[in-house]
Amino acid sequence: MRFNRMLLSATLVVVAMVIQVSVLARLHLPGAVPDLLLLTVLGLALVYGHVGGALVGFGAGLLADLAPPADHAAGRYALVLCLIGYLAGLVKPENGRLKSATGPMVVVVAAAVGTTLLYAGVGALVGDTAARHVGLGSLLFTAALYDLLLAPFVVPGIMFLARRAENDPLAEANSSAKKADIASGWLSSGTGLRIGSQRGGLKMKAVRSKAARAGRIKGVKRL
Protein backbone atom coordinates (compact mmCIF):
# COMPACT_ATOMS: atom_id res chain seq x y z
CA MET A 1 0.00 0.00 0.00
CA ARG A 2 1.04 3.59 -0.60
CA PHE A 3 2.16 5.76 2.27
CA ASN A 4 -0.86 8.08 2.05
CA ARG A 5 -3.17 5.05 2.11
CA MET A 6 -1.47 3.59 5.17
CA LEU A 7 -1.45 6.93 7.00
CA LEU A 8 -5.11 7.66 6.29
CA SER A 9 -6.21 4.08 7.06
CA ALA A 10 -4.31 3.99 10.36
CA THR A 11 -5.74 7.36 11.42
CA LEU A 12 -9.32 6.45 10.57
CA VAL A 13 -9.07 3.02 12.19
CA VAL A 14 -7.66 4.44 15.42
CA VAL A 15 -10.31 7.17 15.57
CA ALA A 16 -13.09 4.65 14.88
CA MET A 17 -11.74 2.32 17.55
CA VAL A 18 -11.59 5.10 20.15
CA ILE A 19 -15.16 6.24 19.39
CA GLN A 20 -16.49 2.70 19.44
CA VAL A 21 -14.89 1.79 22.77
CA SER A 22 -15.43 5.09 24.56
CA VAL A 23 -18.86 6.08 23.20
CA LEU A 24 -20.79 3.37 21.34
CA ALA A 25 -19.94 0.53 23.72
CA ARG A 26 -21.20 2.58 26.66
CA LEU A 27 -24.65 3.22 25.19
CA HIS A 28 -25.75 -0.23 26.39
CA LEU A 29 -28.07 -0.76 23.45
CA PRO A 30 -30.00 -4.03 23.29
CA GLY A 31 -28.25 -6.74 21.35
CA ALA A 32 -25.09 -5.92 19.44
CA VAL A 33 -22.91 -2.83 19.58
CA PRO A 34 -22.80 -0.54 16.51
CA ASP A 35 -19.61 -1.55 14.71
CA LEU A 36 -17.97 1.69 13.61
CA LEU A 37 -14.73 -0.17 12.95
CA LEU A 38 -16.48 -2.45 10.45
CA LEU A 39 -18.00 0.53 8.62
CA THR A 40 -14.57 2.16 8.40
CA VAL A 41 -13.10 -0.98 6.86
CA LEU A 42 -15.98 -1.18 4.38
CA GLY A 43 -15.57 2.44 3.31
CA LEU A 44 -11.86 1.99 2.69
CA ALA A 45 -12.32 -1.36 0.94
CA LEU A 46 -14.84 0.15 -1.49
CA VAL A 47 -12.12 2.59 -2.63
CA TYR A 48 -8.90 0.56 -2.25
CA GLY A 49 -10.18 -2.76 -3.59
CA HIS A 50 -9.89 -6.29 -2.24
CA VAL A 51 -6.16 -6.27 -1.44
CA GLY A 52 -6.27 -2.95 0.39
CA GLY A 53 -9.52 -3.95 2.08
CA ALA A 54 -7.99 -7.17 3.36
CA LEU A 55 -4.92 -5.39 4.73
CA VAL A 56 -6.96 -2.65 6.39
CA GLY A 57 -9.38 -5.21 7.80
CA PHE A 58 -6.59 -7.31 9.26
CA GLY A 59 -4.96 -4.27 10.90
CA ALA A 60 -8.25 -2.97 12.27
CA GLY A 61 -9.25 -6.39 13.58
CA LEU A 62 -5.89 -6.92 15.23
CA LEU A 63 -6.21 -3.54 16.94
CA ALA A 64 -9.65 -4.53 18.21
CA ASP A 65 -8.24 -7.85 19.44
CA LEU A 66 -5.53 -6.14 21.46
CA ALA A 67 -7.36 -3.04 22.66
CA PRO A 68 -9.04 -3.22 26.09
CA PRO A 69 -11.54 -4.43 27.13
CA ALA A 70 -10.95 -7.31 24.69
CA ASP A 71 -12.07 -10.62 26.17
CA HIS A 72 -11.36 -12.98 23.28
CA ALA A 73 -8.37 -14.62 21.65
CA ALA A 74 -6.04 -12.31 19.70
CA GLY A 75 -6.41 -12.70 15.96
CA ARG A 76 -10.06 -13.72 16.03
CA TYR A 77 -11.53 -10.40 14.90
CA ALA A 78 -8.52 -9.78 12.66
CA LEU A 79 -9.37 -12.89 10.66
CA VAL A 80 -13.03 -11.88 10.40
CA LEU A 81 -12.39 -8.30 9.27
CA CYS A 82 -9.67 -9.44 6.86
CA LEU A 83 -12.18 -11.68 5.07
CA ILE A 84 -14.90 -9.01 5.16
CA GLY A 85 -12.54 -6.35 3.81
CA TYR A 86 -11.43 -8.66 1.00
CA LEU A 87 -15.00 -9.53 -0.01
CA ALA A 88 -16.14 -5.91 0.20
CA GLY A 89 -13.24 -4.83 -2.00
CA LEU A 90 -14.40 -7.22 -4.72
CA VAL A 91 -17.52 -5.07 -5.26
CA LYS A 92 -15.51 -1.85 -5.48
CA PRO A 93 -17.32 0.63 -7.79
CA GLU A 94 -15.59 2.12 -10.80
CA ASN A 95 -13.19 4.91 -9.83
CA GLY A 96 -14.31 4.41 -6.22
CA ARG A 97 -17.43 6.52 -6.83
CA LEU A 98 -20.93 5.47 -5.80
CA LYS A 99 -23.68 5.66 -8.40
CA SER A 100 -26.44 4.87 -5.90
CA ALA A 101 -26.84 4.16 -2.21
CA THR A 102 -28.47 0.76 -2.75
CA GLY A 103 -25.26 -1.18 -3.40
CA PRO A 104 -23.35 0.08 -0.34
CA MET A 105 -26.35 -0.48 1.92
CA VAL A 106 -26.59 -4.08 0.74
CA VAL A 107 -22.86 -4.46 1.38
CA VAL A 108 -23.27 -3.04 4.89
CA VAL A 109 -26.09 -5.41 5.79
CA ALA A 110 -24.27 -8.41 4.34
CA ALA A 111 -21.05 -7.41 6.13
CA ALA A 112 -22.83 -6.93 9.46
CA VAL A 113 -24.51 -10.33 9.23
CA GLY A 114 -21.38 -12.00 7.89
CA THR A 115 -19.18 -10.48 10.59
CA THR A 116 -21.49 -11.69 13.35
CA LEU A 117 -21.73 -15.19 11.89
CA LEU A 118 -17.99 -15.48 11.27
CA TYR A 119 -17.15 -14.15 14.71
CA ALA A 120 -19.55 -16.59 16.34
CA GLY A 121 -18.27 -19.43 14.16
CA VAL A 122 -14.63 -18.78 14.98
CA GLY A 123 -15.62 -18.47 18.65
CA ALA A 124 -17.32 -21.83 18.52
CA LEU A 125 -14.13 -23.36 17.11
CA VAL A 126 -12.06 -22.01 20.00
CA GLY A 127 -14.66 -22.86 22.64
CA ASP A 128 -16.31 -19.44 23.09
CA THR A 129 -20.08 -19.93 23.29
CA ALA A 130 -21.05 -16.43 24.44
CA ALA A 131 -23.09 -15.83 21.28
CA ARG A 132 -25.37 -18.76 22.14
CA HIS A 133 -26.22 -17.33 25.55
CA VAL A 134 -26.96 -13.85 24.16
CA GLY A 135 -28.96 -15.19 21.23
CA LEU A 136 -27.52 -15.32 17.73
CA GLY A 137 -30.78 -14.21 16.11
CA SER A 138 -31.01 -10.99 18.09
CA LEU A 139 -27.33 -10.30 17.50
CA LEU A 140 -27.76 -10.65 13.75
CA PHE A 141 -30.83 -8.39 13.67
CA THR A 142 -29.48 -5.64 15.90
CA ALA A 143 -26.02 -5.68 14.26
CA ALA A 144 -27.55 -5.24 10.81
CA LEU A 145 -29.98 -2.57 12.07
CA TYR A 146 -27.41 -0.48 13.95
CA ASP A 147 -24.82 -0.64 11.19
CA LEU A 148 -27.42 0.19 8.55
CA LEU A 149 -28.55 3.26 10.51
CA LEU A 150 -24.98 4.40 11.10
CA ALA A 151 -23.65 3.67 7.59
CA PRO A 152 -25.04 6.77 5.76
CA PHE A 153 -23.15 9.00 8.18
CA VAL A 154 -19.87 7.06 8.03
CA VAL A 155 -19.26 5.18 4.77
CA PRO A 156 -19.67 8.12 2.31
CA GLY A 157 -17.35 10.28 4.41
CA ILE A 158 -14.73 7.53 4.63
CA MET A 159 -14.88 7.00 0.87
CA PHE A 160 -14.59 10.75 0.24
CA LEU A 161 -11.46 11.00 2.38
CA ALA A 162 -9.96 7.92 0.72
CA ARG A 163 -10.59 9.29 -2.78
CA ARG A 164 -9.19 12.68 -1.79
CA ALA A 165 -6.02 11.03 -0.49
CA GLU A 166 -5.74 9.01 -3.70
CA ASN A 167 -6.08 12.14 -5.89
CA ASP A 168 -3.86 14.36 -3.76
CA PRO A 169 -2.90 17.37 -5.95
CA LEU A 170 0.29 17.91 -3.95
CA ALA A 171 1.37 14.33 -4.54
CA GLU A 172 0.59 14.64 -8.26
CA ALA A 173 2.52 17.93 -8.45
CA ASN A 174 5.50 16.37 -6.68
CA SER A 175 5.46 13.34 -8.95
CA SER A 176 5.25 15.52 -12.09
CA ALA A 177 8.05 17.73 -10.77
CA LYS A 178 10.19 14.67 -10.15
CA LYS A 179 9.51 13.44 -13.68
CA ALA A 180 10.43 16.86 -15.05
CA ASP A 181 13.62 16.92 -12.98
CA ILE A 182 14.57 13.47 -14.19
CA ALA A 183 13.86 14.40 -17.80
CA SER A 184 15.74 17.69 -17.56
CA GLY A 185 18.62 15.97 -15.83
CA TRP A 186 18.75 13.32 -18.53
CA LEU A 187 18.73 15.94 -21.28
CA SER A 188 21.21 18.22 -19.53
CA SER A 189 23.60 15.34 -18.96
CA GLY A 190 23.50 14.77 -22.69
CA THR A 191 24.37 11.13 -22.41
CA GLY A 192 23.12 10.14 -25.81
CA LEU A 193 24.05 13.44 -27.48
CA ARG A 194 27.59 13.46 -26.19
CA ILE A 195 28.17 9.89 -27.18
CA GLY A 196 26.78 10.63 -30.60
CA SER A 197 28.91 13.74 -31.00
CA GLN A 198 31.99 11.88 -29.81
CA ARG A 199 31.30 9.08 -32.26
CA GLY A 200 30.75 11.62 -35.02
CA GLY A 201 33.97 13.40 -34.11
CA LEU A 202 35.90 10.13 -34.12
CA LYS A 203 34.51 9.27 -37.54
CA MET A 204 35.49 12.68 -38.95
CA LYS A 205 38.99 12.33 -37.54
CA ALA A 206 39.31 8.89 -39.10
CA VAL A 207 38.17 10.21 -42.51
CA ARG A 208 40.58 13.13 -42.33
CA SER A 209 43.50 10.91 -41.38
CA LYS A 210 42.69 8.55 -44.25
CA ALA A 211 42.52 11.49 -46.68
CA ALA A 212 45.85 12.81 -45.42
CA ARG A 213 47.47 9.41 -45.83
CA ALA A 214 46.04 9.07 -49.34
CA GLY A 215 47.43 12.51 -50.27
CA ARG A 216 50.86 11.59 -48.98
CA ILE A 217 50.87 8.33 -50.89
CA LYS A 218 49.87 10.10 -54.11
CA GLY A 219 52.60 12.69 -53.60
CA VAL A 220 55.22 9.99 -53.13
CA LYS A 221 54.07 8.19 -56.30
CA ARG A 222 54.28 11.38 -58.37
CA LEU A 223 57.86 11.95 -57.25
Short mmCIF file of N, CA, C and O in Angstrom, two decimals, residues 7 15 20 28 41 57 59 81 138 142 178 191 197 203 207 214 221:
data_model
loop_
_atom_site.label_atom_id
_atom_site.label_comp_id
_atom_site.label_asym_id
_atom_site.label_seq_id
_atom_site.Cartn_x
_atom_site.Cartn_y
_atom_site.Cartn_z
N LEU A 7 -1.28 5.87 6.00
CA LEU A 7 -1.45 6.93 7.00
C LEU A 7 -2.92 7.22 7.23
O LEU A 7 -3.38 7.31 8.39
N VAL A 15 -9.21 6.30 15.15
CA VAL A 15 -10.31 7.17 15.57
C VAL A 15 -11.60 6.37 15.74
O VAL A 15 -12.34 6.55 16.72
N GLN A 20 -15.70 3.89 19.17
CA GLN A 20 -16.49 2.70 19.44
C GLN A 20 -16.34 2.25 20.89
O GLN A 20 -17.33 1.86 21.54
N HIS A 28 -25.01 0.92 25.86
CA HIS A 28 -25.75 -0.23 26.39
C HIS A 28 -27.04 -0.46 25.62
O HIS A 28 -28.13 -0.62 26.20
N VAL A 41 -13.75 -0.02 7.76
CA VAL A 41 -13.10 -0.98 6.86
C VAL A 41 -13.86 -1.09 5.54
O VAL A 41 -13.25 -1.13 4.46
N GLY A 57 -8.56 -4.41 6.91
CA GLY A 57 -9.38 -5.21 7.80
C GLY A 57 -8.55 -6.00 8.80
O GLY A 57 -8.91 -6.08 9.98
N GLY A 59 -5.52 -5.20 9.92
CA GLY A 59 -4.96 -4.27 10.90
C GLY A 59 -6.00 -3.77 11.89
O GLY A 59 -5.74 -3.69 13.09
N LEU A 81 -12.40 -9.55 10.03
CA LEU A 81 -12.39 -8.30 9.27
C LEU A 81 -11.51 -8.39 8.02
O LEU A 81 -11.76 -7.70 7.04
N SER A 138 -30.93 -12.40 17.71
CA SER A 138 -31.01 -10.99 18.09
C SER A 138 -29.73 -10.25 17.76
O SER A 138 -29.77 -9.06 17.39
N THR A 142 -29.91 -6.95 15.38
CA THR A 142 -29.48 -5.64 15.90
C THR A 142 -28.19 -5.17 15.26
O THR A 142 -28.02 -3.96 15.02
N LYS A 178 9.10 15.63 -10.13
CA LYS A 178 10.19 14.67 -10.15
C LYS A 178 10.44 14.16 -11.56
O LYS A 178 11.58 14.00 -11.98
N THR A 191 23.70 12.42 -22.27
CA THR A 191 24.37 11.13 -22.41
C THR A 191 24.39 10.67 -23.85
O THR A 191 25.43 10.35 -24.42
N SER A 197 27.96 12.75 -30.48
CA SER A 197 28.91 13.74 -31.00
C SER A 197 30.33 13.21 -30.96
O SER A 197 31.13 13.45 -31.86
N LYS A 203 34.64 9.63 -36.13
CA LYS A 203 34.51 9.27 -37.54
C LYS A 203 35.15 10.32 -38.44
O LYS A 203 35.84 10.01 -39.42
N VAL A 207 38.24 9.86 -41.07
CA VAL A 207 38.17 10.21 -42.51
C VAL A 207 39.28 11.18 -42.89
O VAL A 207 39.93 11.04 -43.94
N ALA A 214 46.18 9.26 -47.89
CA ALA A 214 46.04 9.07 -49.34
C ALA A 214 46.79 10.16 -50.09
O ALA A 214 47.45 9.92 -51.11
N LYS A 221 54.09 8.84 -54.99
CA LYS A 221 54.07 8.19 -56.30
C LYS A 221 54.45 9.16 -57.42
O LYS A 221 55.14 8.83 -58.37
#
